[in-house]
Short mmCIF file of N, CA and C in Angstrom, two decimals:
data_model
loop_
_atom_site.label_atom_id
_atom_site.label_comp_id
_atom_site.label_asym_id
_atom_site.label_seq_id
_atom_site.Cartn_x
_atom_site.Cartn_y
_atom_site.Cartn_z
N UNK A 18 -6.09 -0.93 -24.99
CA UNK A 18 -4.55 -1.00 -24.61
C UNK A 18 -4.39 -1.56 -23.21
N UNK A 19 -3.68 -2.81 -23.07
CA UNK A 19 -3.26 -3.21 -21.84
C UNK A 19 -2.42 -2.23 -21.08
N UNK A 20 -2.81 -2.19 -19.83
CA UNK A 20 -1.77 -1.25 -18.85
C UNK A 20 -0.50 -2.07 -18.48
N UNK A 21 0.44 -1.82 -18.65
CA UNK A 21 1.92 -2.49 -17.96
C UNK A 21 2.03 -1.90 -17.19
N UNK A 22 3.06 -2.58 -15.99
CA UNK A 22 3.46 -2.06 -14.97
C UNK A 22 4.42 -0.57 -14.80
N UNK A 23 4.71 -0.58 -15.89
CA UNK A 23 5.54 1.01 -15.71
C UNK A 23 6.79 0.83 -14.89
N UNK A 24 7.05 1.95 -15.09
CA UNK A 24 8.42 2.14 -14.33
C UNK A 24 7.91 2.60 -12.89
N UNK A 25 8.90 2.27 -11.91
CA UNK A 25 8.56 2.81 -10.76
C UNK A 25 9.62 2.58 -9.82
N UNK A 26 9.88 2.97 -8.28
CA UNK A 26 10.83 3.09 -7.58
C UNK A 26 11.10 1.54 -7.35
N UNK A 27 12.32 1.24 -7.06
CA UNK A 27 12.65 -0.06 -6.60
C UNK A 27 11.79 -0.60 -5.24
N UNK A 28 11.72 0.48 -4.60
CA UNK A 28 10.88 0.48 -3.03
C UNK A 28 9.73 -0.34 -3.53
N UNK A 29 8.79 -0.04 -4.45
CA UNK A 29 7.64 -0.22 -4.70
C UNK A 29 7.54 -1.56 -5.20
N UNK A 30 6.60 -2.67 -4.36
CA UNK A 30 6.25 -3.96 -4.46
C UNK A 30 4.95 -3.82 -5.17
N UNK A 31 4.69 -4.61 -6.36
CA UNK A 31 3.78 -4.90 -6.99
C UNK A 31 3.41 -6.17 -7.17
N UNK A 32 2.24 -6.51 -6.50
CA UNK A 32 1.60 -7.87 -6.29
C UNK A 32 0.35 -7.94 -7.30
N UNK A 33 0.14 -9.06 -7.92
CA UNK A 33 -1.14 -9.73 -8.80
C UNK A 33 -1.80 -10.26 -7.80
N UNK A 34 -3.34 -9.78 -7.86
CA UNK A 34 -4.02 -10.65 -6.98
C UNK A 34 -4.62 -11.55 -7.50
N UNK A 35 -4.70 -12.93 -6.92
CA UNK A 35 -5.85 -13.84 -7.75
C UNK A 35 -7.16 -13.49 -7.29
N UNK A 36 -7.77 -12.74 -6.67
CA UNK A 36 -9.29 -12.24 -6.27
C UNK A 36 -9.50 -11.25 -7.17
N UNK A 37 -10.88 -11.03 -7.04
CA UNK A 37 -11.38 -9.80 -7.44
C UNK A 37 -11.01 -8.78 -6.89
N UNK A 38 -11.35 -7.45 -7.55
CA UNK A 38 -11.18 -6.06 -6.72
C UNK A 38 -11.51 -6.19 -5.62
N UNK A 39 -12.89 -6.14 -5.30
CA UNK A 39 -13.54 -6.14 -4.01
C UNK A 39 -13.43 -6.96 -3.02
N UNK A 40 -12.87 -8.42 -3.52
CA UNK A 40 -12.37 -9.16 -2.27
C UNK A 40 -10.94 -9.07 -1.94
N UNK A 41 -10.20 -8.38 -2.67
CA UNK A 41 -8.93 -7.87 -2.28
C UNK A 41 -8.58 -7.22 -1.38
N UNK A 42 -9.87 -5.97 -1.88
CA UNK A 42 -9.60 -4.84 -0.65
C UNK A 42 -10.20 -5.41 0.70
N UNK A 43 -11.39 -6.00 0.83
CA UNK A 43 -11.79 -6.89 1.86
C UNK A 43 -10.63 -7.98 2.53
N UNK A 44 -9.76 -8.33 1.82
CA UNK A 44 -9.14 -9.10 2.51
C UNK A 44 -7.80 -8.35 3.32
N UNK A 45 -7.58 -7.36 2.24
CA UNK A 45 -6.61 -6.61 3.04
C UNK A 45 -6.87 -5.94 4.34
N UNK A 46 -8.14 -5.47 4.11
CA UNK A 46 -8.40 -4.78 5.51
C UNK A 46 -8.37 -5.89 6.54
N UNK A 47 -8.97 -6.95 6.55
CA UNK A 47 -9.10 -7.93 7.28
C UNK A 47 -7.52 -8.42 7.83
N UNK A 48 -6.83 -8.70 6.94
CA UNK A 48 -5.23 -8.79 7.32
C UNK A 48 -4.83 -7.57 8.34
N UNK A 49 -5.30 -6.43 7.88
CA UNK A 49 -4.32 -5.26 8.70
C UNK A 49 -4.88 -5.14 9.68
N UNK A 50 -6.42 -5.60 10.06
CA UNK A 50 -6.73 -5.46 11.30
C UNK A 50 -6.58 -6.79 12.00
N UNK A 51 -5.99 -7.78 11.24
CA UNK A 51 -5.37 -8.77 12.24
C UNK A 51 -4.04 -8.59 12.97
N UNK A 52 -3.24 -7.52 12.26
CA UNK A 52 -2.08 -7.09 13.07
C UNK A 52 -2.16 -6.40 13.77
N UNK A 53 -3.21 -5.31 13.97
CA UNK A 53 -3.43 -4.37 14.88
C UNK A 53 -3.13 -3.16 14.25
N UNK A 54 -3.30 -3.13 12.63
CA UNK A 54 -2.92 -1.94 11.99
C UNK A 54 -4.51 -0.99 11.90
N UNK A 55 -4.44 0.25 11.82
CA UNK A 55 -5.73 0.98 11.62
C UNK A 55 -5.57 1.53 10.06
N UNK A 56 -6.81 1.15 9.59
CA UNK A 56 -7.01 1.85 8.26
C UNK A 56 -7.61 3.46 8.57
N UNK A 57 -6.54 4.30 8.16
CA UNK A 57 -6.83 5.69 8.34
C UNK A 57 -7.82 6.38 7.18
N UNK A 58 -7.65 5.55 6.06
CA UNK A 58 -8.48 6.37 4.78
C UNK A 58 -8.52 5.48 3.96
N UNK A 59 -9.47 5.61 3.13
CA UNK A 59 -9.75 4.60 2.12
C UNK A 59 -10.38 5.28 1.12
N UNK A 60 -9.45 5.76 0.13
CA UNK A 60 -9.88 6.84 -1.32
C UNK A 60 -10.08 6.21 -2.36
N UNK A 61 -11.43 6.26 -2.92
CA UNK A 61 -11.83 5.88 -4.02
C UNK A 61 -11.19 6.77 -5.10
N UNK A 62 -10.32 6.23 -5.80
CA UNK A 62 -9.55 7.48 -6.79
C UNK A 62 -10.32 7.57 -8.05
N UNK A 63 -10.94 6.43 -8.19
CA UNK A 63 -11.67 6.58 -9.59
C UNK A 63 -12.95 7.31 -9.57
N UNK A 64 -13.52 7.53 -8.26
CA UNK A 64 -14.75 8.28 -8.00
C UNK A 64 -14.38 9.61 -8.03
N UNK A 65 -13.06 9.85 -7.50
CA UNK A 65 -12.91 11.22 -7.56
C UNK A 65 -12.39 11.70 -8.87
N UNK A 66 -11.81 10.57 -9.84
CA UNK A 66 -11.67 11.22 -10.76
C UNK A 66 -13.38 11.40 -11.90
N UNK A 67 -14.08 10.73 -11.45
CA UNK A 67 -15.42 10.96 -11.85
C UNK A 67 -16.06 12.13 -11.83
N UNK A 68 -15.59 12.72 -10.51
CA UNK A 68 -16.33 13.87 -9.75
C UNK A 68 -15.78 15.04 -10.79
N UNK A 69 -14.40 15.00 -11.16
CA UNK A 69 -13.61 15.95 -11.93
C UNK A 69 -14.15 15.66 -13.35
N UNK A 70 -15.02 14.82 -13.82
CA UNK A 70 -15.38 14.42 -15.28
C UNK A 70 -14.34 13.78 -16.10
N UNK A 71 -13.36 13.03 -15.38
CA UNK A 71 -12.33 12.19 -15.89
C UNK A 71 -12.38 10.63 -15.37
N UNK A 72 -12.43 9.71 -16.57
CA UNK A 72 -12.05 8.20 -16.30
C UNK A 72 -10.58 7.72 -15.50
N UNK A 73 -10.90 6.71 -14.77
CA UNK A 73 -9.88 6.19 -14.23
C UNK A 73 -10.25 4.65 -14.12
N UNK A 74 -9.32 3.86 -14.12
CA UNK A 74 -9.52 2.61 -14.06
C UNK A 74 -9.68 2.26 -12.30
N UNK A 75 -10.44 1.31 -11.91
CA UNK A 75 -10.87 1.35 -10.61
C UNK A 75 -9.11 1.12 -9.51
N UNK A 76 -9.35 2.25 -9.16
CA UNK A 76 -8.06 2.31 -8.08
C UNK A 76 -8.56 2.80 -6.42
N UNK A 77 -8.09 2.29 -5.83
CA UNK A 77 -8.27 2.52 -4.40
C UNK A 77 -6.87 2.99 -3.43
N UNK A 78 -6.73 3.93 -2.96
CA UNK A 78 -5.67 4.21 -1.91
C UNK A 78 -5.84 4.37 -0.51
N UNK A 79 -5.16 2.96 0.04
CA UNK A 79 -5.63 3.25 1.64
C UNK A 79 -4.46 3.23 2.20
N UNK A 80 -4.60 4.15 3.40
CA UNK A 80 -3.61 4.61 4.26
C UNK A 80 -3.82 4.15 5.47
N UNK A 81 -2.79 3.43 6.12
CA UNK A 81 -2.92 2.30 7.57
C UNK A 81 -1.46 2.60 8.20
N UNK A 82 -1.65 1.90 9.54
CA UNK A 82 -0.60 2.15 9.88
C UNK A 82 -0.93 1.28 11.47
N UNK A 83 0.15 1.58 12.19
CA UNK A 83 -0.31 1.14 13.65
C UNK A 83 0.83 1.80 14.36
N UNK A 84 0.42 2.91 15.27
CA UNK A 84 0.90 3.82 15.98
C UNK A 84 2.35 3.40 17.29
N UNK A 85 1.98 1.70 17.19
CA UNK A 85 3.12 1.17 18.09
C UNK A 85 4.39 1.18 17.34
N UNK A 86 4.27 1.05 16.17
CA UNK A 86 5.32 0.68 15.21
C UNK A 86 5.93 2.53 14.61
N UNK A 87 4.67 2.92 14.32
CA UNK A 87 5.20 4.43 13.58
C UNK A 87 5.75 5.64 14.34
N UNK A 88 5.26 5.59 15.55
CA UNK A 88 5.57 6.46 16.46
C UNK A 88 6.85 6.74 17.10
N UNK A 89 7.91 5.08 17.31
CA UNK A 89 8.89 5.29 17.40
C UNK A 89 10.01 5.75 16.32
N UNK A 90 9.16 5.77 15.20
CA UNK A 90 10.14 6.16 13.94
C UNK A 90 9.96 7.54 13.90
N UNK A 91 8.82 8.24 14.08
CA UNK A 91 8.60 9.59 13.87
C UNK A 91 9.46 10.07 15.14
N UNK A 92 9.34 9.37 16.26
CA UNK A 92 10.05 10.29 17.38
C UNK A 92 11.96 10.16 17.41
N UNK A 93 12.42 8.92 16.56
CA UNK A 93 13.80 9.40 15.96
C UNK A 93 13.90 10.18 15.30
N UNK A 94 13.18 10.47 14.11
CA UNK A 94 13.47 11.49 13.13
C UNK A 94 11.98 11.92 12.58
N UNK A 95 11.82 13.33 13.00
CA UNK A 95 10.25 13.81 12.69
C UNK A 95 10.22 14.04 11.12
N UNK A 96 11.17 13.84 10.38
CA UNK A 96 11.12 14.08 8.93
C UNK A 96 10.30 12.86 8.44
N UNK A 97 10.61 11.73 9.17
CA UNK A 97 9.93 10.26 8.64
C UNK A 97 8.42 10.09 8.27
N UNK A 98 8.07 11.46 9.11
CA UNK A 98 6.80 11.28 9.43
C UNK A 98 6.10 11.48 7.85
N UNK A 99 6.68 12.00 6.72
CA UNK A 99 6.62 12.36 5.46
C UNK A 99 6.40 10.80 4.71
N UNK A 100 6.77 9.63 5.42
CA UNK A 100 6.36 8.37 4.78
C UNK A 100 5.22 7.54 5.61
N UNK A 101 4.93 8.17 6.63
CA UNK A 101 4.14 7.79 7.20
C UNK A 101 2.46 8.42 7.40
N UNK A 102 1.67 7.68 7.37
CA UNK A 102 1.16 6.41 7.46
C UNK A 102 1.46 5.55 6.40
N UNK A 103 1.74 4.41 6.42
CA UNK A 103 1.91 3.61 5.15
C UNK A 103 0.76 3.72 4.13
N UNK A 104 0.83 3.38 3.26
CA UNK A 104 0.02 3.34 2.20
C UNK A 104 0.04 2.28 1.00
N UNK A 105 -1.09 1.92 0.52
CA UNK A 105 -1.03 0.92 -0.73
C UNK A 105 -2.04 1.21 -1.50
N UNK A 106 -1.81 0.97 -2.72
CA UNK A 106 -2.89 1.25 -3.75
C UNK A 106 -3.34 -0.22 -4.52
N UNK A 107 -4.77 -0.29 -4.49
CA UNK A 107 -5.44 -1.34 -5.35
C UNK A 107 -5.79 -0.92 -6.58
N UNK A 108 -5.37 -1.71 -7.77
CA UNK A 108 -6.09 -1.00 -9.22
C UNK A 108 -6.34 -2.29 -10.06
N UNK A 109 -7.03 -2.22 -10.90
CA UNK A 109 -7.89 -3.38 -11.78
C UNK A 109 -6.85 -2.90 -13.49
N UNK A 110 -6.54 -3.44 -13.67
CA UNK A 110 -5.76 -3.40 -15.19
C UNK A 110 -6.93 -3.49 -16.37
N UNK A 111 -6.67 -3.40 -17.25
CA UNK A 111 -7.86 -3.47 -18.77
C UNK A 111 -8.32 -4.68 -18.90
N UNK A 112 -7.83 -5.79 -18.52
CA UNK A 112 -8.07 -7.02 -18.47
C UNK A 112 -8.64 -7.82 -17.32
N UNK A 113 -9.14 -6.87 -16.02
CA UNK A 113 -9.80 -6.88 -15.26
C UNK A 113 -8.79 -7.64 -14.03
N UNK A 114 -7.73 -7.62 -14.17
CA UNK A 114 -6.72 -8.47 -13.26
C UNK A 114 -6.64 -7.36 -11.99
N UNK A 115 -6.39 -7.78 -10.67
CA UNK A 115 -6.34 -6.59 -9.51
C UNK A 115 -4.96 -6.61 -9.20
N UNK A 116 -4.37 -5.65 -8.80
CA UNK A 116 -2.91 -5.39 -8.50
C UNK A 116 -2.91 -4.74 -7.18
N UNK A 117 -1.92 -4.95 -6.54
CA UNK A 117 -1.41 -4.08 -5.31
C UNK A 117 -0.45 -3.58 -5.11
N UNK A 118 -0.03 -2.11 -5.05
CA UNK A 118 1.19 -1.44 -5.10
C UNK A 118 1.51 -1.30 -3.93
N UNK A 119 2.46 -1.62 -3.05
CA UNK A 119 2.88 -0.99 -1.71
C UNK A 119 4.34 -0.28 -1.91
N UNK A 120 4.51 0.72 -1.39
CA UNK A 120 5.91 1.10 -1.17
C UNK A 120 6.36 0.31 0.27
N UNK A 121 7.43 -0.09 -0.13
CA UNK A 121 8.25 -0.94 1.46
C UNK A 121 9.12 0.22 1.86
N UNK A 122 8.44 0.94 2.78
CA UNK A 122 9.28 2.01 3.32
C UNK A 122 10.47 1.80 4.33
N UNK A 123 10.48 0.38 4.31
CA UNK A 123 11.57 -0.01 5.34
C UNK A 123 12.92 -0.03 4.63
N UNK A 124 12.81 -0.05 2.88
CA UNK A 124 13.78 0.45 2.06
C UNK A 124 13.94 1.91 2.08
N UNK A 125 13.36 2.84 2.48
CA UNK A 125 13.74 3.92 2.41
C UNK A 125 14.02 4.78 3.64
N UNK A 126 13.31 4.55 4.72
CA UNK A 126 13.52 4.91 6.25
C UNK A 126 14.91 4.84 6.69
N UNK A 127 15.76 3.68 6.37
CA UNK A 127 16.78 3.43 6.85
C UNK A 127 18.05 4.34 6.03
N UNK A 128 18.05 4.33 5.00
CA UNK A 128 19.03 5.15 4.23
C UNK A 128 18.61 6.49 4.21
N UNK A 129 17.40 6.88 3.97
CA UNK A 129 17.27 8.41 3.97
C UNK A 129 16.98 9.13 4.95
N UNK A 130 16.16 8.17 6.09
CA UNK A 130 16.09 9.05 7.32
C UNK A 130 17.01 8.94 8.40
N UNK A 131 17.92 7.79 8.06
CA UNK A 131 19.01 7.09 9.33
C UNK A 131 17.93 6.41 10.34
N UNK A 132 17.11 5.65 10.30
CA UNK A 132 16.12 4.89 11.05
C UNK A 132 16.86 3.70 11.59
N UNK A 133 16.89 3.33 12.45
CA UNK A 133 17.68 2.12 13.23
C UNK A 133 16.99 0.80 12.60
N UNK A 134 17.67 -0.12 11.90
CA UNK A 134 16.74 -1.27 11.59
C UNK A 134 16.12 -1.72 12.64
N UNK A 135 16.41 -1.93 13.79
CA UNK A 135 15.57 -2.35 15.06
C UNK A 135 14.29 -1.61 14.88
N UNK A 136 13.95 -0.55 14.58
CA UNK A 136 12.70 0.33 14.27
C UNK A 136 11.65 -0.28 13.50
N UNK A 137 12.39 -0.44 12.23
CA UNK A 137 11.88 -0.82 10.91
C UNK A 137 11.48 -2.01 10.84
N UNK A 138 11.89 -3.24 11.78
CA UNK A 138 11.42 -4.88 11.93
C UNK A 138 9.80 -5.06 11.79
N UNK A 139 9.24 -4.29 12.39
CA UNK A 139 7.72 -4.05 12.11
C UNK A 139 7.17 -3.93 10.62
N UNK A 140 7.83 -2.97 10.25
CA UNK A 140 7.26 -2.84 8.94
C UNK A 140 7.92 -3.73 7.52
N UNK A 141 9.07 -4.02 7.98
CA UNK A 141 9.46 -5.45 6.98
C UNK A 141 8.75 -6.42 6.98
N UNK A 142 7.60 -6.60 7.65
CA UNK A 142 6.90 -7.87 7.48
C UNK A 142 5.70 -7.30 6.45
N UNK A 143 5.31 -6.20 6.46
CA UNK A 143 4.35 -5.94 5.71
C UNK A 143 4.31 -6.83 4.14
N UNK A 144 5.47 -6.63 3.49
CA UNK A 144 5.41 -6.87 2.23
C UNK A 144 4.62 -8.55 2.16
N UNK A 145 5.51 -9.41 3.28
CA UNK A 145 4.88 -10.66 3.48
C UNK A 145 3.39 -10.68 3.81
N UNK A 146 2.83 -10.22 4.59
CA UNK A 146 1.50 -10.05 4.85
C UNK A 146 0.86 -9.69 3.70
N UNK A 147 1.27 -8.89 2.84
CA UNK A 147 0.57 -8.52 1.54
C UNK A 147 0.40 -9.78 0.49
N UNK A 148 1.65 -10.11 0.71
CA UNK A 148 1.55 -11.37 -0.53
C UNK A 148 1.07 -12.52 0.15
N UNK A 149 0.58 -12.78 1.04
CA UNK A 149 -0.38 -13.74 1.74
C UNK A 149 -1.60 -13.44 1.35
N UNK A 150 -1.81 -12.24 1.54
CA UNK A 150 -3.18 -11.94 1.40
C UNK A 150 -3.87 -11.56 -0.25
N UNK A 151 -2.89 -11.33 -1.29
CA UNK A 151 -3.18 -11.89 -2.40
C UNK A 151 -3.42 -12.75 -2.96
N UNK A 152 -2.64 -13.90 -2.49
CA UNK A 152 -2.66 -15.75 -2.64
C UNK A 152 -4.09 -15.99 -2.66
#
């Protein structure tokens, strides 16, 4: 069975990578480092599933951020910390294609947490960065 993209919130950006799974991970980490972002965690969800005796397609959750961008947002509204650090998921479908899902929190932090647009500007660049990374 081929995995479709399924239903997801409009704030989730799904990108298909032209690179294999491992190369996509490496390119993302390099790009994040290049813009001063810190990778706080890289969770191999397939490995975790295997430890529970379950199968899961190759799936990695990456938590990342830049305190220079995130701290002013959390200072403006402490509840916004639920959305930070940023995260993305790299996953492989049944045909071997790699995808990157990223929740564009700049779309949710403004309307849901009343964060000023100027504080969101650094986060709005993330989608373009990821698009360039998977091409």
